[in-house]
PDB file of C-alpha atoms in Angstrom:
ATOM      1  CA  UNK A  12      -0.044   0.070  -0.321  1.00 49.00           C
ATOM      2  CA  UNK A  13       2.368   2.332   0.676  1.00 49.00           C
ATOM      3  CA  UNK A  14       4.549   1.947  -1.684  1.00 49.00           C
ATOM      4  CA  UNK A  15       1.398   1.931  -4.522  1.00 52.00           C
ATOM      5  CA  UNK A  16       1.407   5.711  -2.353  1.00 53.00           C
ATOM      6  CA  UNK A  17       4.701   6.249  -3.415  1.00 51.00           C
ATOM      7  CA  UNK A  18       4.693   6.092  -7.435  1.00 49.00           C
ATOM      8  CA  UNK A  19       1.414   8.070  -6.424  1.00 54.00           C
ATOM      9  CA  UNK A  20       3.078  10.570  -5.296  1.00 49.00           C
ATOM     10  CA  UNK A  21       6.156  10.334  -7.929  1.00 49.00           C
ATOM     11  CA  UNK A  22       3.780   9.961 -11.011  1.00 47.00           C
ATOM     12  CA  UNK A  23       2.096  13.049  -9.929  1.00 52.00           C
ATOM     13  CA  UNK A  24       4.721  15.062  -9.544  1.00 49.00           C
ATOM     14  CA  UNK A  25       5.726  14.018 -12.677  1.00 48.00           C
ATOM     15  CA  UNK A  26       2.337  15.399 -13.994  1.00 47.00           C
ATOM     16  CA  UNK A  27       2.657  18.704 -12.512  1.00 44.00           C
ATOM     17  CA  UNK A  28       5.680  19.117 -14.211  1.00 46.00           C
ATOM     18  CA  UNK A  29       5.237  18.714 -17.333  1.00 48.00           C
ATOM     19  CA  UNK A  30       1.810  21.353 -17.798  1.00 45.00           C
ATOM     20  CA  UNK A  31       4.266  23.674 -15.433  1.00 48.00           C
ATOM     21  CA  UNK A  32       7.078  23.351 -18.446  1.00 45.00           C
ATOM     22  CA  UNK A  33       3.789  23.085 -21.120  1.00 45.00           C
ATOM     23  CA  UNK A  34       2.151  26.381 -20.281  1.00 43.00           C
ATOM     24  CA  UNK A  35       4.266  29.158 -21.145  1.00 45.00           C
ATOM     25  CA  UNK A  36       4.177  27.547 -24.541  1.00 42.00           C
ATOM     26  CA  UNK A  37       0.900  27.389 -24.743  1.00 41.00           C
ATOM     27  CA  UNK A  38       0.803  30.022 -23.945  1.00 41.00           C
ATOM     28  CA  UNK A  39       2.936  31.676 -26.534  1.00 44.00           C
ATOM     29  CA  UNK A  40       0.855  29.806 -29.276  1.00 42.00           C
ATOM     30  CA  UNK A  41      -2.522  30.544 -28.529  1.00 42.00           C
ATOM     31  CA  UNK A  42      -0.780  34.080 -29.076  1.00 45.00           C
ATOM     32  CA  UNK A  43       0.922  33.646 -31.611  1.00 40.00           C
ATOM     33  CA  UNK A  44      -2.643  32.092 -34.005  1.00 48.00           C
ATOM     34  CA  UNK A  45      -4.473  34.750 -31.859  1.00 46.00           C
ATOM     35  CA  UNK A  46      -1.878  37.464 -33.604  1.00 50.00           C
ATOM     36  CA  UNK A  47      -0.931  35.571 -37.127  1.00 50.00           C
ATOM     37  CA  UNK A  48      -2.621  33.056 -38.039  1.00 57.00           C
ATOM     38  CA  UNK A  49      -6.723  32.348 -39.436  1.00 63.00           C
ATOM     39  CA  UNK A  50      -9.404  30.331 -37.453  1.00 71.00           C
ATOM     40  CA  UNK A  51      -9.978  27.412 -38.983  1.00 73.00           C
ATOM     41  CA  UNK A  52     -12.373  24.773 -38.210  1.00 80.00           C
ATOM     42  CA  UNK A  53     -10.637  22.952 -40.470  1.00 78.00           C
ATOM     43  CA  UNK A  54      -8.313  19.797 -40.073  1.00 81.00           C
ATOM     44  CA  UNK A  55      -6.458  22.130 -43.344  1.00 78.00           C
ATOM     45  CA  UNK A  56      -6.130  24.994 -44.883  1.00 82.00           C
ATOM     46  CA  UNK A  57      -6.254  26.163 -48.431  1.00 88.00           C
ATOM     47  CA  UNK A  58      -5.866  29.374 -50.622  1.00 90.00           C
ATOM     48  CA  UNK A  59      -7.090  30.786 -54.036  1.00 94.00           C
ATOM     49  CA  UNK A  60      -4.844  30.888 -56.656  1.00 94.00           C
ATOM     50  CA  UNK A  61      -3.439  33.409 -58.017  1.00 94.00           C
ATOM     51  CA  UNK A  62      -4.848  34.444 -61.136  1.00 96.00           C
ATOM     52  CA  UNK A  63      -2.374  36.399 -63.774  1.00 96.00           C
ATOM     53  CA  UNK A  64      -2.817  39.425 -65.288  1.00 97.00           C
ATOM     54  CA  UNK A  65      -2.551  37.937 -68.574  1.00 97.00           C
ATOM     55  CA  UNK A  66      -1.131  34.669 -70.794  1.00 96.00           C
ATOM     56  CA  UNK A  67       0.184  33.920 -73.718  1.00 95.00           C
ATOM     57  CA  UNK A  68      -1.090  31.493 -76.780  1.00 94.00           C
ATOM     58  CA  UNK A  69       0.331  30.536 -79.000  1.00 92.00           C
ATOM     59  CA  UNK A  70       2.596  33.853 -78.523  1.00 92.00           C
ATOM     60  CA  UNK A  71      -0.036  35.763 -78.300  1.00 93.00           C
ATOM     61  CA  UNK A  72      -1.443  38.246 -75.177  1.00 95.00           C
ATOM     62  CA  UNK A  73      -4.425  37.278 -73.423  1.00 95.00           C
ATOM     63  CA  UNK A  74      -5.188  40.647 -71.395  1.00 96.00           C
ATOM     64  CA  UNK A  75      -6.939  39.347 -67.829  1.00 97.00           C
ATOM     65  CA  UNK A  76      -7.033  41.803 -65.982  1.00 97.00           C
ATOM     66  CA  UNK A  77     -10.409  42.877 -67.463  1.00 96.00           C
ATOM     67  CA  UNK A  78     -13.568  41.173 -64.855  1.00 96.00           C
ATOM     68  CA  UNK A  79     -14.871  38.992 -66.269  1.00 95.00           C
ATOM     69  CA  UNK A  80     -12.092  36.856 -68.146  1.00 96.00           C
ATOM     70  CA  UNK A  81     -10.457  37.515 -64.572  1.00 97.00           C
ATOM     71  CA  UNK A  82     -13.274  36.034 -63.570  1.00 97.00           C
ATOM     72  CA  UNK A  83     -13.873  33.053 -65.544  1.00 96.00           C
ATOM     73  CA  UNK A  84      -9.099  32.530 -64.992  1.00 97.00           C
ATOM     74  CA  UNK A  85     -10.457  31.776 -61.924  1.00 97.00           C
ATOM     75  CA  UNK A  86     -13.259  29.470 -61.281  1.00 97.00           C
ATOM     76  CA  UNK A  87     -10.898  27.585 -63.697  1.00 97.00           C
ATOM     77  CA  UNK A  88      -7.607  27.824 -62.197  1.00 97.00           C
ATOM     78  CA  UNK A  89      -9.077  27.045 -59.268  1.00 96.00           C
ATOM     79  CA  UNK A  90     -10.487  23.960 -60.817  1.00 96.00           C
ATOM     80  CA  UNK A  91      -8.019  22.234 -61.811  1.00 96.00           C
ATOM     81  CA  UNK A  92      -6.378  23.064 -58.627  1.00 95.00           C
ATOM     82  CA  UNK A  93      -8.230  21.907 -56.533  1.00 95.00           C
ATOM     83  CA  UNK A  94      -9.175  18.846 -58.552  1.00 93.00           C
ATOM     84  CA  UNK A  95      -5.806  16.885 -56.882  1.00 93.00           C
ATOM     85  CA  UNK A  96      -6.554  12.939 -58.494  1.00 95.00           C
ATOM     86  CA  UNK A  97      -7.634  14.755 -61.743  1.00 96.00           C
ATOM     87  CA  UNK A  98      -5.053  17.035 -61.449  1.00 97.00           C
ATOM     88  CA  UNK A  99      -1.889  15.222 -60.590  1.00 97.00           C
ATOM     89  CA  UNK A 100      -3.456  12.255 -63.476  1.00 97.00           C
ATOM     90  CA  UNK A 101      -2.558  14.612 -66.311  1.00 98.00           C
ATOM     91  CA  UNK A 102       0.362  14.989 -65.529  1.00 98.00           C
ATOM     92  CA  UNK A 103       1.263  11.036 -65.000  1.00 98.00           C
ATOM     93  CA  UNK A 104      -1.058  10.820 -68.546  1.00 98.00           C
ATOM     94  CA  UNK A 105       0.778  13.446 -70.667  1.00 98.00           C
ATOM     95  CA  UNK A 106       4.595  12.099 -69.671  1.00 98.00           C
ATOM     96  CA  UNK A 107       2.245   9.478 -72.257  1.00 97.00           C
ATOM     97  CA  UNK A 108       0.625  11.346 -75.097  1.00 98.00           C
ATOM     98  CA  UNK A 109       2.440  14.563 -75.910  1.00 98.00           C
ATOM     99  CA  UNK A 110       5.885  12.587 -76.995  1.00 98.00           C
ATOM    100  CA  UNK A 111       3.263  11.514 -79.646  1.00 97.00           C
ATOM    101  CA  UNK A 112       1.134  13.976 -79.702  1.00 98.00           C
ATOM    102  CA  UNK A 113       4.037  17.392 -80.290  1.00 98.00           C
ATOM    103  CA  UNK A 114       5.377  16.541 -83.891  1.00 98.00           C
ATOM    104  CA  UNK A 115       2.700  15.340 -84.725  1.00 98.00           C
ATOM    105  CA  UNK A 116       0.517  19.541 -84.431  1.00 98.00           C
ATOM    106  CA  UNK A 117       4.405  20.987 -84.951  1.00 98.00           C
ATOM    107  CA  UNK A 118       5.010  18.958 -88.488  1.00 98.00           C
ATOM    108  CA  UNK A 119       1.387  20.608 -89.102  1.00 98.00           C
ATOM    109  CA  UNK A 120       1.905  24.289 -88.939  1.00 97.00           C
ATOM    110  CA  UNK A 121      -1.143  23.035 -85.480  1.00 98.00           C
ATOM    111  CA  UNK A 122       0.967  25.989 -82.461  1.00 97.00           C
ATOM    112  CA  UNK A 123       1.385  23.280 -79.715  1.00 97.00           C
ATOM    113  CA  UNK A 124       0.224  24.995 -76.629  1.00 97.00           C
ATOM    114  CA  UNK A 125      -3.239  22.783 -78.883  1.00 98.00           C
ATOM    115  CA  UNK A 126      -2.444  19.522 -76.549  1.00 98.00           C
ATOM    116  CA  UNK A 127      -4.364  21.962 -74.345  1.00 98.00           C
ATOM    117  CA  UNK A 128      -7.241  21.033 -75.985  1.00 98.00           C
ATOM    118  CA  UNK A 129      -6.685  17.683 -75.779  1.00 97.00           C
ATOM    119  CA  UNK A 130      -5.959  18.354 -72.204  1.00 98.00           C
ATOM    120  CA  UNK A 131     -10.025  19.134 -71.298  1.00 97.00           C
ATOM    121  CA  UNK A 132     -11.323  17.854 -74.121  1.00 97.00           C
ATOM    122  CA  UNK A 133     -11.090  13.899 -73.302  1.00 97.00           C
ATOM    123  CA  UNK A 134      -8.410  14.050 -70.061  1.00 97.00           C
ATOM    124  CA  UNK A 135      -5.746  12.569 -71.874  1.00 98.00           C
ATOM    125  CA  UNK A 136      -8.099   9.483 -72.135  1.00 97.00           C
ATOM    126  CA  UNK A 137      -7.398   7.470 -75.701  1.00 96.00           C
ATOM    127  CA  UNK A 138     -10.504   6.090 -74.751  1.00 97.00           C
ATOM    128  CA  UNK A 139     -12.604   8.669 -73.668  1.00 97.00           C
ATOM    129  CA  UNK A 140     -15.905   8.804 -74.584  1.00 97.00           C
ATOM    130  CA  UNK A 141     -18.970  10.771 -73.694  1.00 96.00           C
ATOM    131  CA  UNK A 142     -22.710  10.406 -74.096  1.00 95.00           C
ATOM    132  CA  UNK A 143     -23.167  11.897 -76.803  1.00 94.00           C
ATOM    133  CA  UNK A 144     -20.668   9.818 -78.586  1.00 96.00           C
ATOM    134  CA  UNK A 145     -18.195  11.870 -79.042  1.00 97.00           C
ATOM    135  CA  UNK A 146     -14.924   9.175 -78.507  1.00 98.00           C
ATOM    136  CA  UNK A 147     -10.326   9.480 -78.408  1.00 98.00           C
ATOM    137  CA  UNK A 148      -7.886  11.384 -76.839  1.00 98.00           C
ATOM    138  CA  UNK A 149      -9.615  14.316 -79.056  1.00 98.00           C
ATOM    139  CA  UNK A 150     -13.411  12.888 -78.332  1.00 98.00           C
ATOM    140  CA  UNK A 151     -14.714  13.376 -82.795  1.00 97.00           C
ATOM    141  CA  UNK A 152     -18.590  12.443 -82.500  1.00 97.00           C
ATOM    142  CA  UNK A 153     -18.746   9.895 -85.085  1.00 98.00           C
ATOM    143  CA  UNK A 154     -19.481  12.321 -88.536  1.00 97.00           C
ATOM    144  CA  UNK A 155     -16.826  15.025 -87.652  1.00 97.00           C
ATOM    145  CA  UNK A 156     -14.297  11.975 -87.486  1.00 97.00           C
ATOM    146  CA  UNK A 157     -14.731  10.800 -91.050  1.00 98.00           C
ATOM    147  CA  UNK A 158     -14.800  14.010 -92.643  1.00 97.00           C
ATOM    148  CA  UNK A 159     -11.453  14.589 -91.176  1.00 97.00           C
ATOM    149  CA  UNK A 160     -10.551  11.068 -93.027  1.00 97.00           C
ATOM    150  CA  UNK A 161     -11.119   8.657 -89.852  1.00 98.00           C
ATOM    151  CA  UNK A 162     -12.198   4.982 -89.980  1.00 98.00           C
ATOM    152  CA  UNK A 163     -15.086   4.891 -87.919  1.00 98.00           C
ATOM    153  CA  UNK A 164     -17.173   1.705 -87.722  1.00 97.00           C
ATOM    154  CA  UNK A 165     -18.862  -1.388 -85.762  1.00 96.00           C
ATOM    155  CA  UNK A 166     -15.537  -3.405 -86.480  1.00 98.00           C
ATOM    156  CA  UNK A 167     -12.386  -0.006 -86.618  1.00 98.00           C
ATOM    157  CA  UNK A 168     -13.351   3.429 -85.092  1.00 98.00           C
ATOM    158  CA  UNK A 169      -9.987   5.705 -85.121  1.00 98.00           C
ATOM    159  CA  UNK A 170     -10.802   8.587 -83.442  1.00 98.00           C
ATOM    160  CA  UNK A 171      -9.220   5.943 -80.933  1.00 98.00           C
ATOM    161  CA  UNK A 172      -6.090   5.703 -83.058  1.00 98.00           C
ATOM    162  CA  UNK A 173      -4.426   8.384 -81.282  1.00 97.00           C
ATOM    163  CA  UNK A 174      -2.028  10.055 -84.616  1.00 98.00           C
ATOM    164  CA  UNK A 175      -4.367   9.137 -86.849  1.00 98.00           C
ATOM    165  CA  UNK A 176      -6.766  11.953 -84.670  1.00 98.00           C
ATOM    166  CA  UNK A 177      -4.889  14.631 -83.703  1.00 98.00           C
ATOM    167  CA  UNK A 178      -3.441  13.727 -87.586  1.00 98.00           C
ATOM    168  CA  UNK A 179      -7.688  15.256 -88.392  1.00 98.00           C
ATOM    169  CA  UNK A 180      -7.867  16.906 -85.208  1.00 98.00           C
ATOM    170  CA  UNK A 181      -4.868  19.680 -86.675  1.00 98.00           C
ATOM    171  CA  UNK A 182      -7.704  19.232 -90.095  1.00 98.00           C
ATOM    172  CA  UNK A 183      -9.916  21.042 -87.913  1.00 98.00           C
ATOM    173  CA  UNK A 184      -7.878  23.452 -86.991  1.00 98.00           C
ATOM    174  CA  UNK A 185      -6.706  24.682 -89.730  1.00 98.00           C
ATOM    175  CA  UNK A 186     -10.380  24.372 -91.860  1.00 97.00           C
ATOM    176  CA  UNK A 187     -10.898  27.264 -88.636  1.00 97.00           C
ATOM    177  CA  UNK A 188      -8.146  28.772 -88.845  1.00 97.00           C
ATOM    178  CA  UNK A 189      -8.868  29.583 -93.023  1.00 97.00           C
ATOM    179  CA  UNK A 190     -12.180  30.893 -91.213  1.00 96.00           C
ATOM    180  CA  UNK A 191     -11.674  33.069 -88.844  1.00 96.00           C
ATOM    181  CA  UNK A 192      -7.414  33.392 -88.150  1.00 95.00           C
ATOM    182  CA  UNK A 193      -7.294  34.240 -85.240  1.00 95.00           C
ATOM    183  CA  UNK A 194      -6.301  30.620 -82.554  1.00 96.00           C
ATOM    184  CA  UNK A 195      -9.069  31.093 -79.262  1.00 95.00           C
ATOM    185  CA  UNK A 196     -11.976  31.069 -82.042  1.00 96.00           C
ATOM    186  CA  UNK A 197     -10.463  28.666 -83.219  1.00 97.00           C
ATOM    187  CA  UNK A 198     -10.936  25.912 -79.241  1.00 97.00           C
ATOM    188  CA  UNK A 199     -14.221  27.920 -79.575  1.00 96.00           C
ATOM    189  CA  UNK A 200     -15.927  26.083 -83.153  1.00 97.00           C
ATOM    190  CA  UNK A 201     -14.327  22.884 -81.640  1.00 97.00           C
ATOM    191  CA  UNK A 202     -16.205  23.170 -78.759  1.00 95.00           C
ATOM    192  CA  UNK A 203     -19.903  24.602 -80.069  1.00 95.00           C
ATOM    193  CA  UNK A 204     -18.855  24.213 -83.735  1.00 95.00           C
ATOM    194  CA  UNK A 205     -18.033  26.652 -86.302  1.00 95.00           C
ATOM    195  CA  UNK A 206     -21.719  27.392 -86.945  1.00 95.00           C
ATOM    196  CA  UNK A 207     -22.826  29.078 -83.902  1.00 96.00           C
ATOM    197  CA  UNK A 208     -19.019  30.488 -84.100  1.00 97.00           C
ATOM    198  CA  UNK A 209     -18.756  32.669 -86.957  1.00 96.00           C
ATOM    199  CA  UNK A 210     -22.987  33.208 -86.603  1.00 96.00           C
ATOM    200  CA  UNK A 211     -22.329  35.026 -82.385  1.00 97.00           C
ATOM    201  CA  UNK A 212     -19.750  36.722 -83.614  1.00 96.00           C
ATOM    202  CA  UNK A 213     -22.079  38.352 -86.252  1.00 96.00           C
ATOM    203  CA  UNK A 214     -24.799  38.401 -83.982  1.00 97.00           C
ATOM    204  CA  UNK A 215     -23.058  40.265 -80.549  1.00 97.00           C
ATOM    205  CA  UNK A 216     -21.468  41.804 -83.081  1.00 96.00           C
ATOM    206  CA  UNK A 217     -17.297  41.149 -81.307  1.00 94.00           C
ATOM    207  CA  UNK A 218     -14.503  40.653 -82.493  1.00 91.00           C
ATOM    208  CA  UNK A 219     -12.620  38.281 -80.209  1.00 92.00           C
ATOM    209  CA  UNK A 220     -13.810  34.890 -79.481  1.00 94.00           C
ATOM    210  CA  UNK A 221     -13.326  35.325 -75.826  1.00 94.00           C
ATOM    211  CA  UNK A 222     -15.726  38.689 -75.795  1.00 94.00           C
ATOM    212  CA  UNK A 223     -18.940  36.322 -76.788  1.00 95.00           C
ATOM    213  CA  UNK A 224     -21.951  35.461 -74.272  1.00 96.00           C
ATOM    214  CA  UNK A 225     -22.245  31.890 -75.045  1.00 94.00           C
ATOM    215  CA  UNK A 226     -23.955  29.212 -73.058  1.00 94.00           C
ATOM    216  CA  UNK A 227     -21.660  27.724 -70.293  1.00 93.00           C
ATOM    217  CA  UNK A 228     -19.958  25.125 -71.972  1.00 93.00           C
ATOM    218  CA  UNK A 229     -18.168  26.545 -74.029  1.00 93.00           C
ATOM    219  CA  UNK A 230     -17.453  30.278 -72.856  1.00 91.00           C
ATOM    220  CA  UNK A 231     -15.536  28.082 -69.978  1.00 95.00           C
ATOM    221  CA  UNK A 232     -14.422  25.898 -72.755  1.00 96.00           C
ATOM    222  CA  UNK A 233     -11.520  29.150 -73.539  1.00 96.00           C
ATOM    223  CA  UNK A 234     -10.354  29.598 -69.656  1.00 97.00           C
ATOM    224  CA  UNK A 235     -10.084  25.534 -69.261  1.00 97.00           C
ATOM    225  CA  UNK A 236      -8.024  25.544 -72.072  1.00 97.00           C
ATOM    226  CA  UNK A 237      -5.633  28.910 -70.506  1.00 97.00           C
ATOM    227  CA  UNK A 238      -5.544  27.903 -67.220  1.00 98.00           C
ATOM    228  CA  UNK A 239      -4.383  24.366 -67.766  1.00 98.00           C
ATOM    229  CA  UNK A 240      -1.393  24.990 -70.269  1.00 97.00           C
ATOM    230  CA  UNK A 241      -0.889  27.242 -66.062  1.00 97.00           C
ATOM    231  CA  UNK A 242      -1.220  24.485 -64.175  1.00 97.00           C
ATOM    232  CA  UNK A 243       0.897  22.403 -67.076  1.00 97.00           C
ATOM    233  CA  UNK A 244       4.001  25.134 -66.918  1.00 96.00           C
ATOM    234  CA  UNK A 245       4.171  24.823 -63.155  1.00 94.00           C
ATOM    235  CA  UNK A 246       2.716  22.685 -61.140  1.00 96.00           C
ATOM    236  CA  UNK A 247       4.852  23.181 -58.261  1.00 96.00           C
ATOM    237  CA  UNK A 248       3.486  26.542 -57.637  1.00 95.00           C
ATOM    238  CA  UNK A 249      -0.474  25.146 -57.008  1.00 95.00           C
ATOM    239  CA  UNK A 250       0.549  22.358 -55.447  1.00 94.00           C
ATOM    240  CA  UNK A 251       1.499  19.847 -57.908  1.00 96.00           C
ATOM    241  CA  UNK A 252       4.917  17.487 -56.093  1.00 96.00           C
ATOM    242  CA  UNK A 253       5.193  14.864 -58.689  1.00 97.00           C
ATOM    243  CA  UNK A 254       8.933  12.698 -58.707  1.00 97.00           C
ATOM    244  CA  UNK A 255       9.664  11.619 -61.311  1.00 96.00           C
ATOM    245  CA  UNK A 256       8.673   8.140 -61.393  1.00 97.00           C
ATOM    246  CA  UNK A 257       5.549   9.096 -60.925  1.00 97.00           C
ATOM    247  CA  UNK A 258       5.102   9.950 -64.435  1.00 98.00           C
ATOM    248  CA  UNK A 259       3.542   7.767 -66.647  1.00 97.00           C
ATOM    249  CA  UNK A 260       5.854   6.634 -69.385  1.00 96.00           C
ATOM    250  CA  UNK A 261       5.981   5.858 -73.369  1.00 93.00           C
ATOM    251  CA  UNK A 262       4.660   1.288 -73.460  1.00 93.00           C
ATOM    252  CA  UNK A 263       7.876  -0.127 -76.483  1.00 94.00           C
ATOM    253  CA  UNK A 264       6.423  -1.503 -78.892  1.00 95.00           C
ATOM    254  CA  UNK A 265       7.076  -3.052 -82.417  1.00 95.00           C
ATOM    255  CA  UNK A 266       5.070  -2.060 -84.948  1.00 96.00           C
ATOM    256  CA  UNK A 267       3.308  -4.660 -87.235  1.00 97.00           C
ATOM    257  CA  UNK A 268       1.597  -4.093 -90.700  1.00 97.00           C
ATOM    258  CA  UNK A 269      -1.161  -5.873 -91.657  1.00 97.00           C
ATOM    259  CA  UNK A 270      -3.263  -6.065 -95.330  1.00 97.00           C
ATOM    260  CA  UNK A 271      -5.846  -9.442 -94.247  1.00 96.00           C
ATOM    261  CA  UNK A 272      -8.566  -9.563 -92.579  1.00 97.00           C
ATOM    262  CA  UNK A 273      -8.143 -11.561 -88.899  1.00 98.00           C
ATOM    263  CA  UNK A 274     -10.797 -13.404 -87.495  1.00 97.00           C
ATOM    264  CA  UNK A 275      -9.807 -14.179 -83.745  1.00 98.00           C
ATOM    265  CA  UNK A 276      -8.048 -11.017 -82.252  1.00 98.00           C
ATOM    266  CA  UNK A 277      -7.848 -13.497 -78.876  1.00 98.00           C
ATOM    267  CA  UNK A 278      -5.536 -15.980 -81.121  1.00 98.00           C
ATOM    268  CA  UNK A 279      -3.820 -13.303 -82.924  1.00 98.00           C
ATOM    269  CA  UNK A 280      -2.257 -11.916 -79.828  1.00 98.00           C
ATOM    270  CA  UNK A 281      -1.220 -14.985 -78.520  1.00 97.00           C
ATOM    271  CA  UNK A 282       1.129 -15.441 -80.976  1.00 97.00           C
ATOM    272  CA  UNK A 283       2.813 -11.725 -80.897  1.00 96.00           C
ATOM    273  CA  UNK A 284       2.782 -13.710 -76.484  1.00 96.00           C
ATOM    274  CA  UNK A 285       0.630 -10.972 -75.199  1.00 96.00           C
ATOM    275  CA  UNK A 286      -2.601 -11.328 -74.076  1.00 97.00           C
ATOM    276  CA  UNK A 287      -5.963  -9.841 -75.761  1.00 98.00           C
ATOM    277  CA  UNK A 288      -6.519  -7.383 -73.537  1.00 97.00           C
ATOM    278  CA  UNK A 289      -3.065  -5.803 -73.309  1.00 97.00           C
ATOM    279  CA  UNK A 290      -3.617  -5.664 -77.839  1.00 98.00           C
ATOM    280  CA  UNK A 291      -7.127  -3.523 -77.468  1.00 97.00           C
ATOM    281  CA  UNK A 292      -5.029  -1.854 -74.453  1.00 97.00           C
ATOM    282  CA  UNK A 293      -2.129  -0.638 -77.077  1.00 97.00           C
ATOM    283  CA  UNK A 294      -5.070  -0.267 -80.195  1.00 98.00           C
ATOM    284  CA  UNK A 295      -7.979   0.874 -78.731  1.00 98.00           C
ATOM    285  CA  UNK A 296      -9.543   1.466 -82.470  1.00 98.00           C
ATOM    286  CA  UNK A 297     -10.137  -2.277 -82.342  1.00 98.00           C
ATOM    287  CA  UNK A 298     -13.424  -2.169 -81.871  1.00 97.00           C
ATOM    288  CA  UNK A 299     -14.625  -5.801 -81.575  1.00 97.00           C
ATOM    289  CA  UNK A 300     -13.264  -9.185 -80.634  1.00 97.00           C
ATOM    290  CA  UNK A 301     -11.538  -9.305 -84.522  1.00 98.00           C
ATOM    291  CA  UNK A 302     -10.526  -7.185 -88.392  1.00 98.00           C
ATOM    292  CA  UNK A 303     -13.176  -7.524 -90.818  1.00 97.00           C
ATOM    293  CA  UNK A 304     -10.743  -5.804 -93.362  1.00 95.00           C
ATOM    294  CA  UNK A 305     -13.171  -6.941 -96.408  1.00 93.00           C
ATOM    295  CA  UNK A 306     -10.672  -4.576 -98.694  1.00 93.00           C
ATOM    296  CA  UNK A 307      -8.069  -5.061 -98.035  1.00 94.00           C
ATOM    297  CA  UNK A 308      -6.964  -1.887 -96.382  1.00 96.00           C
ATOM    298  CA  UNK A 309      -3.084  -1.715 -94.706  1.00 97.00           C
ATOM    299  CA  UNK A 310      -2.861  -0.778 -90.456  1.00 98.00           C
ATOM    300  CA  UNK A 311      -0.140  -0.620 -88.068  1.00 97.00           C
ATOM    301  CA  UNK A 312      -0.567  -2.820 -85.276  1.00 98.00           C
ATOM    302  CA  UNK A 313       1.404  -2.259 -82.102  1.00 97.00           C
ATOM    303  CA  UNK A 314       2.738  -5.116 -79.455  1.00 97.00           C
ATOM    304  CA  UNK A 315       3.599  -4.491 -76.673  1.00 95.00           C
ATOM    305  CA  UNK A 316       7.207  -5.510 -75.944  1.00 94.00           C
ATOM    306  CA  UNK A 317       7.431  -7.857 -73.067  1.00 90.00           C
ATOM    307  CA  UNK A 318       9.867  -5.886 -71.267  1.00 88.00           C
ATOM    308  CA  UNK A 319       9.036  -2.872 -71.625  1.00 86.00           C
ATOM    309  CA  UNK A 320       4.976  -4.466 -70.048  1.00 89.00           C
ATOM    310  CA  UNK A 321       7.504  -4.381 -67.117  1.00 92.00           C
ATOM    311  CA  UNK A 322       8.904  -0.792 -66.066  1.00 89.00           C
ATOM    312  CA  UNK A 323      11.162   0.076 -63.694  1.00 92.00           C
ATOM    313  CA  UNK A 324       9.798   3.962 -62.553  1.00 93.00           C
ATOM    314  CA  UNK A 325      12.714   4.500 -61.477  1.00 93.00           C
ATOM    315  CA  UNK A 326      14.308   4.315 -64.705  1.00 93.00           C
ATOM    316  CA  UNK A 327      11.428   7.142 -66.403  1.00 95.00           C
ATOM    317  CA  UNK A 328      12.328  10.101 -67.888  1.00 96.00           C
ATOM    318  CA  UNK A 329      10.171  12.976 -67.593  1.00 97.00           C
ATOM    319  CA  UNK A 330       9.248  14.860 -71.211  1.00 97.00           C
ATOM    320  CA  UNK A 331       9.100  18.453 -69.368  1.00 96.00           C
ATOM    321  CA  UNK A 332      11.475  18.892 -66.252  1.00 96.00           C
ATOM    322  CA  UNK A 333       9.154  21.518 -64.782  1.00 95.00           C
ATOM    323  CA  UNK A 334       6.764  18.601 -63.997  1.00 97.00           C
ATOM    324  CA  UNK A 335       9.130  16.933 -61.276  1.00 97.00           C
ATOM    325  CA  UNK A 336      10.567  18.294 -58.240  1.00 96.00           C
ATOM    326  CA  UNK A 337      13.682  15.568 -58.632  1.00 94.00           C
TER     327      UNK A 337
END
């Protein structure tokens, strides 16, 4: 009993000592919080990203000081900044797709900044399909895809072919630019259609597509494009801290040319040493279990290499050094 009383006495002394030692710290902390810190009832704090006074698109300076432009840009920058998982995934995917798309844009005389249109169209999901039926990285509707040279049917849908769909998008951009002479108007037309943008420019007596009163989706579209470029240009400024190992590298593959039907793609994949799922993943434009090819057309199949499918994240190379912190 005496031993227990002694232990309790010692514990009490220790407790009193600890409380006495921490009181100055607690008081000091309270004073600092009162004077210098905002009070919050949640365990984290958020802040609004700073809207730049101007941005550039294809070298053209766009003034964002006017209230309407500033607030529209602010909305889209906040959306990208606080859609954490989505924006981070976009940067990871860009490391795989930008190296494919950029040279095609350049070869066709299209501003490099249009790669960000692909970002906002599909979230860089090559198998994306909208409820309206738009498909692929560039989200072509079936009729528009055919108009610009893509094969679109139940067996082959080249809207899902990255290279061919990008070439088709370049054709659209060129056609629209001949009409407007302005790349931002081209981007608006990609969303709303050339007929609508042309008619609204005439009706509203506007000289710039960014000054039009449009349905919300199209009105936001141009500023989403600019915000995507801003975030991608400096992800760290907006809180996205990625390492090289986090990015998705290109998957090495060999190209196989075929000009005859393939009756069973599962058998064909097995002959190539891969699964049907891997064949479809590398060639999402294949839309059935066979390749009918009744006309003897030449197709190029991508066959992933065994080594490439088991990539080492530590060896991933960042396509843009601004995306990573190492």
